Amino acid sequence: MATQVGCVKSVFHVSTNSQIFHRESPLLPCRIGYTARVAHVPLVRKVSSNAIRVRCCSNNGRKSGVAVEKVEEIENSYTCVMKFGGSSVANAVRMREVANLILSFPEERPIIVLSAMGKTTNRLLLAGEKAVSCGVTNADSIDELSDIKDLHLRTVEELGVDRDVIAKHLEELEQLLKGIAMMKELTPRTQDYLVSFGECMSTRIFAAYLNKIGVKASQYDAFEIGFITTDDFTNADILEATYPAVAKRLHSDWVSDPAIPVITGFLGKARKSCAVTTLGRGGSDLTATTIGKALGLPEIQVWKDVDGVLTCDPNLCPQAEPVPFLTFDEAAELAYFGAQVLHPQSMRPAREGDIPVRVKNSYNPKAPGTLITKTRDMSKALLTSIVLKRNVTMLDIVSTRMLGQFGFLAKVFSIFEDLGISVDVVATSEVSISLTLDPSKLWSRELIQQELDYVVEELEKISVVNLLKNRSIISLIGNVQMSSLILEKAFQVLRTLGVTVQMISQGASKVNISLVVNDNEAEQCVRALHKTFFECEVSELENECISKNGSVPALS
Ligand SMILES: Nc1ncnc2c1ncn2[C@@H]1O[C@H](COP(=O)(O)OP(=O)(O)O)[C@@H](O)[C@H]1O
Ligand SMILES: N[C@@H](CC(=O)OP(=O)(O)O)C(=O)O
């Protein structure tokens, strides 16, 4: 029998002969306190008292529907995820303020994700590097280890929680540094284990403090509750199995014993080796959005030390202003092209789950922050933000015409694929390609030259290669429908500065125009561009152009 289900976004019809494939667990905690048991086990997205949204396929591959067997009320579940970064929980005072902030939203039942306190991750990395060469007897007196111990012990003392919550971790950390000193090496796997101490300790302290002030909280290590990743230490990817596992664990714990979960950001468990992994620097944002998607929460909040996503890095342009609204695509592009404020992969789960992300300032909670959603009104938008990625390597590759044009492109990109190197910006002509390499892949200093030499050697078999170091990518994130106006204004600025643009790319991304310039000119360019786009009045002509949404004014 065909069943019609009223959905949040659309209506699905199920016919008797459509086969629905199993996508995820049949039982998932849902948006506002309901559980759906679904007859054909599709992916349940969100449920309200009278509506359900599901994703499923019929056997001919087209979207079909689902028969809902039963929708039953369950006990309260969570309402949002709140992630606090290192700057938000840098010391005891900050932890107290964050606790008060959480309590100032009594209507919320949040899941809390925390980063390591302050600069702890950097200190752990430095301590590990020093341990490699300092000798076993000196490992316990590495400055960074003392700083970490001081900070964490001072914090537990000032918050009045039992130092036992972190005593074992501090002891183990010292042993680990001695081990690294003994082995005289720090593998990526050990490095991930080493930095995990930061998040493991901050969450233990904070959960203990919440309990002390009478707010029931439970600490969780992400690698123990289902965050399954690839084995790519220092930059692991979250695997699909994470979503149902995390949802199931957090949901069932809430049902059996309701408490605010305080979860380590940034960490996971490698699928093959079962070792602790990290998600890349700033990875707690990704932890938060993953939890948001897993539980189908109505909102993901990311609390930082700035009033939201800004029009530029405030360290570069102190006049940078918060951007009130962004799309997932804009935020992802901005993060990918180097804005430190968000982890590059963090928008993916939010986009897939269609869950709004709010970027807020824990130092200034009243500021509205930035709301990131699937779509927004672009009719008045020109430029949203300017992002700078420094120290980029650029390659100019000119075909020696031994291959046809299509063979040439394929061969060039297969070389990068074989070496596992990502390419950021690409511009092509019939016989040449200019591209920039993603510096995050070229992580270890020694490897950079080796890898680059090999790339060049391979490319020189089919082309003439010019390797250009010390370049910067300036990304203009905004309404690419207005690209002519954006480019006109940008090039006026660059011409005034006498800067030559070495590559320009406005590709499939509808939100980003990338310009490549010399490193030593880049900061000056960004400041001047920011001034022109964000600190000057918009001219009448531009206003007219913007309101026409896409028409370009004549050159002045
Ligand atoms: N476009 C931008 N908008 C906001 N902040 C930015 C931007 N570009 C760089 N930043 C920097 O990112 C910082 C916030 O990111 P991060 O340090 O990762 O926060 P947290 O540790 O709180 O998660 C800000 O303090 C700011 O210096
Ligand atoms: N502590 C980790 C993970 C993280 O997300 O930190 P933050 O939220 O402070 O950027 C890092 O420093 O990379």
Coordinates of C-alpha atoms and ligand atoms in Angstrom, one line a residue:
M1 CA 0.0 0.0 0.0
A2 CA 1.3 3.4 -0.8
T3 CA 1.9 5.7 2.1
Q4 CA 2.2 9.4 2.0
V5 CA 4.3 11.1 4.6
G6 CA 4.3 14.9 5.3
C7 CA 7.9 16.0 5.4
V8 CA 9.8 18.9 6.6
K9 CA 10.8 19.9 3.1
S10 CA 8.8 17.7 0.8
V11 CA 6.4 14.9 0.5
F12 CA 7.5 11.4 -0.4
H13 CA 5.3 8.7 -1.9
V14 CA 6.0 5.0 -1.5
S15 CA 4.8 2.5 -3.9
T16 CA 4.6 -1.2 -3.0
N17 CA 7.3 -2.2 -5.6
S18 CA 9.9 0.4 -4.7
Q19 CA 12.8 -1.1 -2.9
I20 CA 14.4 1.2 -0.3
F21 CA 18.0 0.6 0.4
H22 CA 19.4 0.5 3.9
R23 CA 21.4 3.7 4.5
E24 CA 21.7 4.0 8.3
S25 CA 20.5 2.7 11.6
P26 CA 16.7 2.3 11.7
L27 CA 16.5 4.0 15.0
L28 CA 17.9 7.5 15.4
P29 CA 17.3 10.2 18.0
C30 CA 15.5 13.1 16.3
R31 CA 15.2 16.8 16.3
I32 CA 12.8 17.7 19.0
G33 CA 12.5 14.7 21.1
Y34 CA 11.0 12.1 18.9
T35 CA 12.2 8.8 17.6
A36 CA 11.2 7.4 14.3
R37 CA 11.0 3.7 13.6
V38 CA 10.8 3.4 9.9
A39 CA 9.6 0.4 8.0
H40 CA 12.2 0.2 5.3
V41 CA 15.2 1.5 7.2
P42 CA 16.2 4.5 5.2
L43 CA 18.2 7.5 6.4
V44 CA 16.0 9.4 8.9
R45 CA 16.9 13.1 8.8
K46 CA 14.7 15.0 11.0
V47 CA 11.4 14.4 12.8
S48 CA 8.9 16.7 14.4
S49 CA 5.7 15.9 16.1
N50 CA 3.9 15.4 12.8
A51 CA 6.6 15.4 10.1
I52 CA 9.5 13.3 9.0
R53 CA 12.2 13.8 6.4
V54 CA 13.9 10.8 4.9
R55 CA 16.5 10.2 2.2
C56 CA 16.1 7.0 0.3
C57 CA 16.3 5.4 -3.2
S58 CA 14.0 3.3 -5.2
N59 CA 15.4 0.4 -7.1
N60 CA 15.6 2.4 -10.3
G61 CA 17.8 4.9 -8.5
R62 CA 15.3 7.7 -8.3
K63 CA 14.2 9.3 -5.0
S64 CA 11.3 7.5 -3.7
G65 CA 9.7 7.5 -0.3
V66 CA 9.2 5.6 2.9
A67 CA 6.5 4.1 4.9
V68 CA 6.6 5.3 8.4
E69 CA 5.6 2.5 10.7
K70 CA 5.4 4.4 13.9
V71 CA 6.5 7.8 15.4
E72 CA 6.7 7.7 19.1
E73 CA 7.7 10.3 21.7
I74 CA 10.8 9.7 23.7
E75 CA 12.3 11.5 26.6
N76 CA 14.1 14.8 26.0
S77 CA 17.1 14.8 23.7
Y78 CA 19.6 17.5 22.8
T79 CA 18.8 20.9 21.2
C80 CA 22.1 22.1 19.9
V81 CA 25.9 21.6 19.9
M82 CA 28.1 24.3 21.3
K83 CA 31.8 24.2 20.5
F84 CA 34.2 26.4 22.4
G85 CA 37.7 26.9 20.9
G86 CA 41.0 27.1 22.8
S87 CA 40.7 30.9 23.3
S88 CA 37.3 30.5 24.9
V89 CA 38.6 28.0 27.6
A90 CA 42.1 29.4 28.0
N91 CA 42.1 29.5 31.8
A92 CA 39.9 29.2 34.9
V93 CA 38.3 32.6 34.4
R94 CA 37.3 31.7 30.9
M95 CA 36.0 28.3 31.9
R96 CA 33.8 29.9 34.5
E97 CA 32.5 32.4 31.9
V98 CA 31.8 29.7 29.4
A99 CA 29.9 27.7 32.1
N100 CA 27.8 30.9 32.9
L101 CA 27.2 31.4 29.2
I102 CA 25.9 27.8 28.8
L103 CA 23.7 28.3 31.8
S104 CA 22.3 31.6 30.3
F105 CA 20.5 29.5 27.8
P106 CA 18.2 27.5 30.1
E107 CA 16.0 26.5 27.2
E108 CA 18.8 24.6 25.5
R109 CA 20.0 21.1 26.2
P110 CA 23.4 21.4 24.6
I111 CA 26.2 19.0 23.7
I112 CA 29.5 20.7 24.5
V113 CA 32.6 20.3 22.4
L114 CA 35.9 21.7 23.7
S115 CA 39.3 22.4 22.3
A116 CA 42.5 22.2 24.3
M117 CA 43.1 25.2 26.6
G118 CA 44.6 28.3 25.0
K119 CA 47.8 27.4 23.1
T120 CA 48.1 23.9 24.6
T121 CA 48.2 22.1 21.2
N122 CA 51.1 24.3 20.0
R123 CA 52.9 23.7 23.3
L124 CA 52.4 19.9 23.0
L125 CA 53.8 19.9 19.5
L126 CA 56.8 21.9 20.5
A127 CA 57.4 19.7 23.5
G128 CA 57.3 16.7 21.2
E129 CA 59.8 18.3 18.8
K130 CA 62.2 19.1 21.7
A131 CA 61.9 15.6 23.2
V132 CA 63.2 14.1 20.0
S133 CA 66.6 15.7 20.6
C134 CA 66.8 16.6 24.3
G135 CA 67.8 13.2 25.8
V136 CA 65.7 11.1 28.2
T137 CA 67.1 12.7 31.4
N138 CA 66.0 16.2 30.2
A139 CA 62.6 15.3 28.9
D140 CA 60.8 16.1 32.2
S141 CA 62.2 19.6 32.2
I142 CA 61.1 20.7 28.8
D143 CA 59.7 24.3 29.2
E144 CA 56.5 23.5 27.4
L145 CA 55.7 20.6 29.6
S146 CA 56.1 22.8 32.7
D147 CA 53.9 25.4 31.1
I148 CA 51.2 22.8 30.4
K149 CA 51.4 21.4 33.9
D150 CA 51.2 24.9 35.5
L151 CA 48.2 25.9 33.4
H152 CA 46.2 22.8 34.0
L153 CA 47.0 22.5 37.7
R154 CA 46.4 26.2 38.3
T155 CA 43.0 25.9 36.5
V156 CA 41.8 22.9 38.6
E157 CA 42.9 24.7 41.7
E158 CA 41.2 28.0 40.8
L159 CA 38.0 26.2 39.8
G160 CA 38.0 24.1 43.0
V161 CA 37.9 20.7 41.3
D162 CA 39.8 17.6 42.2
R163 CA 43.3 17.6 40.6
D164 CA 42.8 13.8 40.2
V165 CA 40.7 14.5 37.1
I166 CA 43.9 15.3 35.2
A167 CA 46.7 13.8 37.4
K168 CA 46.9 10.6 35.5
H169 CA 47.1 12.4 32.2
L170 CA 49.9 14.7 33.3
E171 CA 51.9 11.7 34.5
E172 CA 51.3 9.9 31.2
L173 CA 52.2 12.9 29.2
E174 CA 55.6 13.1 30.9
Q175 CA 56.2 9.4 30.3
L176 CA 55.3 9.8 26.7
L177 CA 57.8 12.7 26.3
K178 CA 60.4 10.4 27.9
G179 CA 59.5 7.7 25.4
I180 CA 59.9 10.1 22.5
A181 CA 63.2 11.2 23.9
M182 CA 64.3 7.6 24.1
M183 CA 63.2 6.7 20.6
K184 CA 64.6 9.9 19.2
E185 CA 61.6 10.1 16.9
L186 CA 58.1 11.5 16.7
T187 CA 56.0 9.7 14.2
P188 CA 52.7 11.3 13.0
R189 CA 50.9 8.6 15.0
T190 CA 52.7 9.4 18.2
Q191 CA 52.2 13.1 17.5
D192 CA 48.5 12.7 17.4
Y193 CA 48.5 10.7 20.7
L194 CA 50.7 13.5 22.2
V195 CA 48.4 16.4 21.2
S196 CA 45.2 14.4 22.3
F197 CA 46.2 15.2 25.9
G198 CA 45.1 18.8 25.4
E199 CA 41.5 18.1 24.7
C200 CA 41.4 15.1 27.1
M201 CA 42.4 17.4 29.9
S202 CA 40.3 20.5 29.1
T203 CA 37.1 18.4 28.8
R204 CA 37.8 16.6 32.1
I205 CA 38.3 19.8 34.0
F206 CA 35.3 21.5 32.5
A207 CA 32.9 18.6 33.1
A208 CA 34.2 18.3 36.7
Y209 CA 33.5 22.1 37.1
L210 CA 30.0 21.8 35.7
N211 CA 29.3 19.0 38.2
K212 CA 30.8 21.0 41.0
I213 CA 28.4 23.9 40.4
G214 CA 25.4 21.5 40.3
V215 CA 25.1 21.0 36.5
K216 CA 25.2 17.3 35.7
A217 CA 27.8 16.7 33.0
S218 CA 29.6 13.7 31.6
Q219 CA 33.0 13.8 29.9
Y220 CA 33.6 11.9 26.7
D221 CA 36.7 11.2 24.6
A222 CA 35.5 11.3 21.0
F223 CA 37.7 8.3 20.2
E224 CA 35.7 6.2 22.7
I225 CA 32.2 7.1 21.5
G226 CA 32.3 6.3 17.8
F227 CA 34.4 9.0 16.0
I228 CA 35.9 6.6 13.4
T229 CA 38.5 8.1 11.0
T230 CA 40.9 7.1 8.3
D231 CA 44.4 6.2 9.5
D232 CA 45.8 9.5 8.1
F233 CA 47.5 10.7 11.3
T234 CA 47.6 14.5 11.8
N235 CA 44.9 15.1 9.2
A236 CA 42.4 12.2 9.4
D237 CA 39.0 12.1 7.7
I238 CA 35.8 11.2 9.5
L239 CA 34.2 8.0 8.2
E240 CA 30.4 7.6 7.6
A241 CA 30.2 5.0 10.3
T242 CA 30.7 7.8 12.8
Y243 CA 27.3 9.3 12.4
P244 CA 25.1 6.4 13.6
A245 CA 27.6 5.3 16.2
V246 CA 27.8 8.8 17.8
A247 CA 24.1 9.3 17.6
K248 CA 23.3 6.0 19.2
R249 CA 25.8 6.5 22.1
L250 CA 24.8 10.0 23.0
H251 CA 21.2 9.3 22.6
S252 CA 21.1 6.2 24.7
D253 CA 23.2 7.8 27.4
W254 CA 20.8 10.6 27.6
V255 CA 17.8 8.3 27.9
S256 CA 19.4 6.2 30.6
D257 CA 21.0 9.1 32.6
P258 CA 20.5 12.6 31.3
A259 CA 23.7 14.8 31.6
I260 CA 25.4 17.5 29.5
P261 CA 28.0 15.7 27.4
V262 CA 31.4 17.4 27.3
I263 CA 33.2 16.0 24.3
T264 CA 36.8 16.3 23.2
G265 CA 37.0 18.1 19.8
F266 CA 39.7 17.4 17.2
L267 CA 40.1 13.7 18.0
G268 CA 39.1 10.4 16.5
K269 CA 40.0 6.7 16.4
A270 CA 41.7 5.2 13.3
R271 CA 39.6 2.5 11.7
K272 CA 42.5 0.2 11.0
S273 CA 45.0 0.8 13.8
C274 CA 42.5 1.9 16.4
A275 CA 45.1 4.6 17.5
V276 CA 44.0 8.1 18.4
T277 CA 43.9 10.4 15.3
T278 CA 43.5 14.2 14.9
L279 CA 41.4 16.0 12.3
G280 CA 43.9 18.7 11.3
R281 CA 44.5 22.0 13.1
G282 CA 41.3 23.6 14.2
G283 CA 39.5 20.2 13.9
S284 CA 37.1 20.8 16.8
D285 CA 34.8 22.7 14.5
L286 CA 34.5 19.5 12.4
T287 CA 33.8 17.5 15.6
A288 CA 30.9 19.9 16.3
T289 CA 29.3 19.8 12.9
T290 CA 29.7 16.0 12.8
I291 CA 27.7 15.7 16.0
G292 CA 25.2 18.2 14.7
K293 CA 24.6 16.1 11.6
A294 CA 24.7 12.8 13.5
L295 CA 21.9 13.9 15.9
G296 CA 20.0 16.0 13.3
L297 CA 20.2 19.0 15.7
P298 CA 18.5 22.3 14.9
E299 CA 21.7 24.4 15.3
I300 CA 25.4 24.1 15.6
Q301 CA 27.1 26.9 17.5
V302 CA 30.8 27.6 17.2
W303 CA 32.1 30.0 19.9
K304 CA 35.3 31.9 19.1
D305 CA 37.2 35.0 20.2
V306 CA 35.9 37.2 17.4
D307 CA 32.4 38.6 16.6
G308 CA 31.8 36.0 13.9
V309 CA 33.3 35.4 10.5
L310 CA 34.9 38.7 9.5
T311 CA 35.4 40.5 6.2
C312 CA 39.1 39.7 6.6
D313 CA 41.6 38.3 9.1
P314 CA 41.6 41.0 11.8
N315 CA 45.3 40.5 12.3
L316 CA 45.8 41.8 8.8
C317 CA 42.9 44.3 8.6
P318 CA 42.0 45.6 12.1
Q319 CA 38.9 47.3 10.4
A320 CA 37.5 43.9 9.5
E321 CA 33.7 43.7 10.2
P322 CA 31.6 40.7 11.0
V323 CA 29.7 39.1 8.1
P324 CA 26.1 38.6 9.3
F325 CA 25.1 35.8 6.9
L326 CA 27.1 33.3 4.8
T327 CA 26.2 30.2 2.8
F328 CA 27.8 26.9 3.5
D329 CA 29.6 27.3 0.1
E330 CA 31.0 30.7 1.0
A331 CA 32.1 29.5 4.5
A332 CA 33.7 26.4 3.0
E333 CA 35.6 28.3 0.4
L334 CA 36.8 30.9 2.9
A335 CA 38.0 28.2 5.3
Y336 CA 39.6 26.2 2.5
F337 CA 41.5 29.2 1.2
G338 CA 43.0 29.9 4.6
A339 CA 40.7 31.8 6.9
Q340 CA 41.8 30.3 10.2
V341 CA 38.4 31.0 11.7
L342 CA 36.8 27.7 10.5
H343 CA 38.2 24.2 9.8
P344 CA 38.2 23.6 6.0
Q345 CA 36.1 20.4 6.2
S346 CA 33.7 21.6 8.9
M347 CA 31.0 22.8 6.6
R348 CA 30.5 19.4 4.9
P349 CA 28.4 17.7 7.6
A350 CA 26.4 20.9 8.3
R351 CA 25.7 21.2 4.6
E352 CA 24.8 17.5 4.2
G353 CA 22.5 17.7 7.3
D354 CA 21.2 21.2 6.3
I355 CA 21.9 22.4 9.8
P356 CA 22.6 26.1 10.4
V357 CA 25.9 27.0 11.9
R358 CA 26.2 30.1 14.1
V359 CA 29.7 31.6 14.7
K360 CA 29.6 33.6 18.0
N361 CA 32.0 35.4 20.3
S362 CA 32.4 33.9 23.8
Y363 CA 34.0 37.2 24.9
N364 CA 31.0 39.2 23.5
P365 CA 28.0 36.9 23.5
K366 CA 25.5 39.7 22.7
A367 CA 27.1 40.2 19.3
P368 CA 24.8 38.6 16.7
G369 CA 27.7 36.6 15.1
T370 CA 27.5 35.0 11.7
L371 CA 24.7 32.6 10.6
I372 CA 25.8 30.1 8.0
T373 CA 23.0 28.4 6.0
K374 CA 22.4 26.7 2.7
T375 CA 21.2 29.8 0.9
R376 CA 20.9 33.5 1.5
D377 CA 19.7 36.6 -0.3
M378 CA 22.6 37.4 -2.6
S379 CA 20.8 40.3 -4.4
K380 CA 22.7 42.9 -2.4
A381 CA 25.9 41.0 -2.0
L382 CA 29.1 42.0 -3.7
L383 CA 32.1 40.8 -1.7
T384 CA 31.7 38.8 1.5
S385 CA 35.3 38.4 2.7
I386 CA 38.9 38.5 1.5
V387 CA 41.2 35.6 2.4
L388 CA 45.0 35.4 2.2
K389 CA 46.9 32.1 1.9
R390 CA 50.6 32.8 2.1
N391 CA 53.7 30.8 1.1
V392 CA 52.1 29.0 -1.8
T393 CA 54.1 27.2 -4.5
M394 CA 53.0 27.8 -8.1
L395 CA 53.9 25.8 -11.2
D396 CA 53.8 27.0 -14.8
I397 CA 53.6 23.9 -17.0
V398 CA 53.9 24.3 -20.8
S399 CA 53.3 21.3 -23.0
T400 CA 56.2 20.1 -25.3
R401 CA 53.3 19.0 -27.5
M402 CA 54.4 15.3 -27.4
L403 CA 50.8 14.6 -26.3
G404 CA 47.5 15.9 -27.6
Q405 CA 45.9 18.6 -25.5
F406 CA 43.5 16.3 -23.6
G407 CA 46.2 13.7 -23.0
F408 CA 48.4 16.5 -21.6
L409 CA 45.9 17.7 -19.0
A410 CA 45.1 14.1 -18.0
K411 CA 48.8 13.2 -17.6
V412 CA 49.6 16.3 -15.6
F413 CA 46.8 15.7 -13.1
S414 CA 47.6 12.0 -12.8
I415 CA 51.1 12.9 -11.6
F416 CA 49.6 14.9 -8.8
E417 CA 47.1 12.1 -8.1
D418 CA 49.9 9.6 -7.9
L419 CA 51.8 11.8 -5.4
G420 CA 48.7 12.6 -3.4
I421 CA 49.2 16.3 -3.7
S422 CA 46.2 18.6 -3.9
V423 CA 46.0 21.4 -6.3
D424 CA 44.4 24.7 -5.1
V425 CA 44.0 27.1 -8.0
V426 CA 44.3 26.2 -11.7
A427 CA 44.3 28.2 -14.9
T428 CA 44.7 26.6 -18.3
S429 CA 45.3 27.6 -21.9
E430 CA 45.5 25.2 -24.9
V431 CA 49.1 24.2 -24.2
S432 CA 49.9 25.4 -20.7
I433 CA 48.7 25.0 -17.1
S434 CA 49.4 27.2 -14.2
L435 CA 48.5 25.9 -10.8
T436 CA 49.2 26.3 -7.1
L437 CA 49.9 23.4 -4.7
D438 CA 48.1 23.0 -1.4
P439 CA 50.7 23.7 1.3
S440 CA 48.9 21.6 3.9
K441 CA 50.0 18.5 2.0
L442 CA 53.5 19.7 1.9
W443 CA 53.6 19.6 5.7
S444 CA 57.1 18.4 6.7
R445 CA 59.9 20.7 5.7
E446 CA 62.2 18.0 4.5
L447 CA 59.6 16.5 2.3
I448 CA 58.7 19.7 0.6
Q449 CA 61.8 19.9 -1.6
Q450 CA 61.9 16.1 -2.1
E451 CA 58.3 16.1 -3.3
L452 CA 58.6 19.1 -5.4
D453 CA 61.8 17.8 -7.1
Y454 CA 59.9 14.6 -7.9
V455 CA 56.8 16.5 -9.2
V456 CA 59.0 18.6 -11.5
E457 CA 61.0 15.6 -12.7
E458 CA 57.8 13.7 -13.6
L459 CA 56.3 16.8 -15.3
E460 CA 59.5 17.5 -17.3
K461 CA 59.0 14.3 -19.2
I462 CA 56.1 16.0 -21.0
S463 CA 56.5 19.7 -20.5
V464 CA 58.7 22.6 -19.6
V465 CA 58.2 23.4 -15.9
N466 CA 58.8 26.7 -14.1
L467 CA 58.5 26.4 -10.3
L468 CA 57.7 29.6 -8.5
K469 CA 57.9 29.8 -4.8
N470 CA 56.8 32.4 -2.3
R471 CA 53.5 33.2 -3.9
S472 CA 50.2 34.1 -2.1
I473 CA 46.6 33.4 -3.1
I474 CA 44.2 36.2 -2.5
S475 CA 40.6 34.8 -2.5
L476 CA 37.7 37.2 -3.1
I477 CA 34.7 35.4 -1.7
G478 CA 31.4 36.8 -2.7
N479 CA 28.8 37.0 -5.4
V480 CA 30.5 35.8 -8.5
Q481 CA 27.4 36.8 -10.4
M482 CA 29.0 40.2 -10.0
S483 CA 32.4 39.1 -11.1
S484 CA 32.9 41.9 -13.6
L485 CA 32.3 44.5 -11.0
I486 CA 34.5 42.7 -8.4
L487 CA 37.3 42.3 -10.9
E488 CA 37.1 45.9 -12.1
K489 CA 37.4 47.2 -8.6
A490 CA 40.1 44.7 -7.6
F491 CA 42.2 45.4 -10.7
Q492 CA 41.9 49.2 -10.2
V493 CA 43.4 48.7 -6.7
L494 CA 46.1 46.4 -7.9
R495 CA 47.1 48.6 -10.8
T496 CA 47.4 51.6 -8.4
L497 CA 49.7 49.5 -6.3
G498 CA 51.7 48.4 -9.3
V499 CA 51.1 44.8 -8.5
T500 CA 51.2 42.2 -11.3
V501 CA 48.7 39.4 -10.9
Q502 CA 50.3 36.1 -11.9
M503 CA 47.3 33.9 -12.1
I504 CA 43.6 34.4 -11.9
S505 CA 40.9 31.7 -11.5
Q506 CA 37.2 32.0 -11.3
G507 CA 36.0 28.5 -11.8
A508 CA 33.2 26.2 -11.0
S509 CA 32.9 27.7 -7.5
K510 CA 30.2 30.4 -7.7
V511 CA 31.6 32.2 -4.7
N512 CA 35.4 32.6 -5.2
I513 CA 37.7 34.5 -7.4
S514 CA 41.4 33.7 -6.7
L515 CA 44.3 35.9 -7.6
V516 CA 48.0 34.9 -7.2
V517 CA 50.6 37.5 -6.4
N518 CA 54.1 37.6 -4.9
D519 CA 54.2 36.9 -1.1
N520 CA 55.9 40.2 -0.4
E521 CA 53.1 42.2 -2.0
A522 CA 50.2 40.2 -0.7
E523 CA 49.5 41.9 2.6
Q524 CA 49.6 45.4 1.1
C525 CA 47.1 44.2 -1.6
V526 CA 44.7 42.7 0.9
R527 CA 44.6 45.8 3.0
A528 CA 44.0 48.0 0.0
L529 CA 41.3 45.7 -1.4
H530 CA 39.7 45.6 2.0
K531 CA 39.6 49.4 2.1
T532 CA 38.1 49.6 -1.3
F533 CA 35.4 46.9 -0.8
F534 CA 34.5 47.3 2.8
E535 CA 35.7 50.7 4.1
C536 CA 34.5 53.0 1.4
E537 CA 31.0 54.0 0.5
V538 CA 29.4 52.0 -2.3
S539 CA 28.9 54.3 -5.3
E540 CA 25.5 54.9 -6.7
L541 CA 26.5 53.2 -9.9
E542 CA 27.5 50.1 -8.0
N543 CA 24.3 50.2 -6.0
E544 CA 22.3 50.3 -9.2
C545 CA 24.4 47.4 -10.5
I546 CA 23.9 45.4 -7.4
S547 CA 20.2 45.9 -7.3
K548 CA 20.0 44.8 -11.0
N549 CA 21.8 41.7 -9.7
G550 CA 24.3 40.9 -12.3
S551 CA 24.4 43.9 -14.7
V552 CA 27.8 45.6 -14.9
P553 CA 28.3 49.3 -14.8
A554 CA 30.3 51.0 -17.5
L555 CA 34.0 51.5 -16.7
S556 CA 34.7 54.9 -15.2
Ligands
LIG1 N1 37.9 36.0 8.2 C1 38.1 35.8 9.5 N2 37.1 36.0 10.4 C2 37.3 35.8 11.7 N3 38.5 35.4 12.3 C3 39.5 35.2 11.5 C4 39.4 35.4 10.1 N4 40.6 35.1 9.5 C5 41.4 34.7 10.5 N5 40.8 34.8 11.7 C6 41.4 34.5 13.0 O1 40.8 33.3 13.5 C7 40.7 33.4 14.9 C8 39.6 32.5 15.4 O2 39.8 31.1 15.0 P1 40.5 30.1 16.0 O3 41.7 30.6 16.6 O4 40.5 28.8 15.3 O5 39.3 30.1 17.1 P2 39.1 29.1 18.3 O6 40.4 28.6 18.8 O7 38.4 29.9 19.3 O8 38.3 28.0 17.7 C9 40.5 34.8 15.2 O9 41.0 35.2 16.5 C10 41.2 35.5 14.1 O10 42.4 36.0 14.5
LIG2 N1 43.3 22.1 19.8 C1 43.3 21.9 18.3 C2 41.9 21.8 17.8 C3 41.1 23.0 17.7 O1 40.1 23.0 17.1 O2 41.6 24.1 18.3 P1 40.9 25.6 18.2 O3 39.4 25.4 18.3 O4 41.4 26.3 19.4 O5 41.2 26.2 16.9 C4 44.2 22.9 17.6 O6 44.7 23.8 18.2 O7 44.3 22.8 16.4

